[in-house]
Amino acid sequence: SSGINAEYGCANLAYSCHTFDHFTCEKTESSAPKCIDVSQKCNFAKDCADGSDEEDCGDCDFEQSECGYTHVPNTWFNFTRNTGPTTSINTGPSVDHTTNTSDGHYMYTEASYPQWEGDRAIFS
């Protein structure tokens, strides 16, 4: 068996979804696990019956500022507040999740050159 639950589209590891690309709803309408795509987490729509996908999302949408977050000194590179595509070809979101337009703001790090494996950017 491949370990993939075809009905839910997620890893069948103790009823948890794959850590990086799916989110496990805490409580469901049935006893079966529910996995949602990670893009549905914190999208201002209750995709889990209990709303667990909208918990711990914070109230910052980066539309007006960096919301008091700061770059941690002595790291190799920083996060950037941006709209639209990033400077790297074919990267970045096509729309922001709060405005659902290309005019919405988001934070990102440039992981392409000149960054190297092991470089750190910390935004807290």
Short mmCIF file of C-alpha atoms in Angstrom, two decimals:
data_model
loop_
_atom_site.label_atom_id
_atom_site.label_comp_id
_atom_site.label_asym_id
_atom_site.label_seq_id
_atom_site.Cartn_x
_atom_site.Cartn_y
_atom_site.Cartn_z
CA SER A 1 0.00 0.00 0.00
CA SER A 2 1.25 3.47 -0.79
CA GLY A 3 0.05 4.97 2.50
CA ILE A 4 -2.20 7.42 0.67
CA ASN A 5 -5.88 7.48 1.53
CA ALA A 6 -7.46 8.08 -1.89
CA GLU A 7 -10.84 9.10 -0.45
CA TYR A 8 -9.30 11.95 1.52
CA GLY A 9 -6.26 12.62 -0.66
CA CYS A 10 -3.84 12.58 2.28
CA ALA A 11 -1.37 10.38 4.06
CA ASN A 12 -2.99 7.67 6.19
CA LEU A 13 -0.65 8.05 9.18
CA ALA A 14 -2.72 7.75 12.36
CA TYR A 15 -5.43 9.75 10.60
CA SER A 16 -3.13 12.72 10.05
CA CYS A 17 -2.70 14.56 6.81
CA HIS A 18 0.66 15.06 5.12
CA THR A 19 2.37 17.78 7.13
CA PHE A 20 3.38 20.05 4.27
CA ASP A 21 0.48 20.11 1.85
CA HIS A 22 -2.60 19.12 3.86
CA PHE A 23 -4.27 20.08 7.14
CA THR A 24 -6.18 17.65 9.39
CA CYS A 25 -9.55 18.91 10.64
CA GLU A 26 -9.72 18.33 14.41
CA LYS A 27 -13.38 17.28 14.52
CA THR A 28 -15.46 16.14 11.59
CA GLU A 29 -19.14 15.50 10.95
CA SER A 30 -18.36 11.77 10.76
CA SER A 31 -15.75 9.59 12.43
CA ALA A 32 -13.67 9.61 9.24
CA PRO A 33 -10.71 12.01 9.09
CA LYS A 34 -10.98 15.06 6.88
CA CYS A 35 -7.94 16.43 5.15
CA ILE A 36 -8.01 19.76 3.36
CA ASP A 37 -5.39 21.36 1.17
CA VAL A 38 -3.10 23.63 3.18
CA SER A 39 -4.21 26.56 1.00
CA GLN A 40 -7.63 26.28 2.71
CA LYS A 41 -6.07 26.95 6.14
CA CYS A 42 -6.64 30.56 7.25
CA ASN A 43 -8.55 31.50 4.09
CA PHE A 44 -11.47 33.08 6.02
CA ALA A 45 -13.79 30.18 5.07
CA LYS A 46 -14.69 27.33 7.44
CA ASP A 47 -13.64 24.26 5.50
CA CYS A 48 -13.62 22.05 8.64
CA ALA A 49 -16.93 21.43 10.42
CA ASP A 50 -15.45 22.71 13.70
CA GLY A 51 -13.66 25.70 12.12
CA SER A 52 -10.25 24.38 13.23
CA ASP A 53 -8.81 25.43 9.86
CA GLU A 54 -9.44 29.07 10.82
CA GLU A 55 -7.89 28.91 14.31
CA ASP A 56 -4.49 30.38 15.21
CA CYS A 57 -4.42 32.46 12.04
CA GLY A 58 -3.69 35.81 13.64
CA ASP A 59 -5.25 39.06 12.61
CA CYS A 60 -2.50 40.41 10.36
CA ASP A 61 -3.04 40.34 6.61
CA PHE A 62 0.00 42.50 5.68
CA GLU A 63 -2.22 44.85 3.65
CA GLN A 64 -1.15 47.99 5.56
CA SER A 65 2.26 47.05 7.01
CA GLU A 66 4.46 44.29 8.36
CA CYS A 67 2.15 44.28 11.42
CA GLY A 68 4.88 44.84 13.97
CA TYR A 69 6.92 41.82 12.92
CA THR A 70 10.64 42.52 12.65
CA HIS A 71 13.62 40.89 11.01
CA VAL A 72 15.84 39.07 13.47
CA PRO A 73 19.39 40.50 13.29
CA ASN A 74 22.34 38.39 12.14
CA THR A 75 20.42 36.32 9.64
CA TRP A 76 21.54 36.01 6.03
CA PHE A 77 18.50 37.48 4.30
CA ASN A 78 15.11 39.01 5.04
CA PHE A 79 11.44 38.64 4.29
CA THR A 80 9.91 41.08 1.80
CA ARG A 81 6.38 42.53 1.74
CA ASN A 82 5.13 42.22 -1.82
CA THR A 83 2.17 42.23 -4.20
CA GLY A 84 1.96 40.26 -7.43
CA PRO A 85 4.71 37.93 -8.60
CA THR A 86 8.15 37.72 -7.00
CA THR A 87 11.38 38.68 -8.75
CA SER A 88 12.12 35.02 -9.56
CA ILE A 89 10.47 33.73 -12.72
CA ASN A 90 7.29 31.66 -12.17
CA THR A 91 7.25 31.97 -8.36
CA GLY A 92 4.96 33.63 -5.86
CA PRO A 93 1.19 33.58 -5.58
CA SER A 94 -1.00 34.76 -8.44
CA VAL A 95 -3.43 36.29 -5.90
CA ASP A 96 -3.31 37.22 -2.23
CA HIS A 97 -5.50 35.07 0.04
CA THR A 98 -7.09 38.02 1.87
CA THR A 99 -8.11 40.13 -1.13
CA ASN A 100 -8.19 37.36 -3.74
CA THR A 101 -6.50 39.78 -6.16
CA SER A 102 -2.96 40.35 -7.40
CA ASP A 103 -3.03 43.67 -5.50
CA GLY A 104 -3.04 41.98 -2.06
CA HIS A 105 0.11 41.93 0.07
CA TYR A 106 2.04 38.92 1.37
CA MET A 107 5.45 38.22 2.90
CA TYR A 108 8.05 36.03 1.20
CA THR A 109 11.74 35.16 1.18
CA GLU A 110 13.83 34.85 -1.92
CA ALA A 111 15.25 31.35 -1.73
CA SER A 112 16.96 31.47 -5.12
CA TYR A 113 20.45 32.84 -5.78
CA PRO A 114 22.23 34.46 -3.95
CA GLN A 115 20.87 32.37 -1.02
CA TRP A 116 22.59 29.11 -0.12
CA GLU A 117 21.39 25.96 1.61
CA GLY A 118 21.41 26.61 5.35
CA ASP A 119 20.91 30.40 5.08
CA ARG A 120 18.29 31.72 7.50
CA ALA A 121 15.67 34.45 7.45
CA ILE A 122 13.72 34.94 10.67
CA PHE A 123 10.70 37.22 10.95
CA SER A 124 9.12 37.42 14.40
#
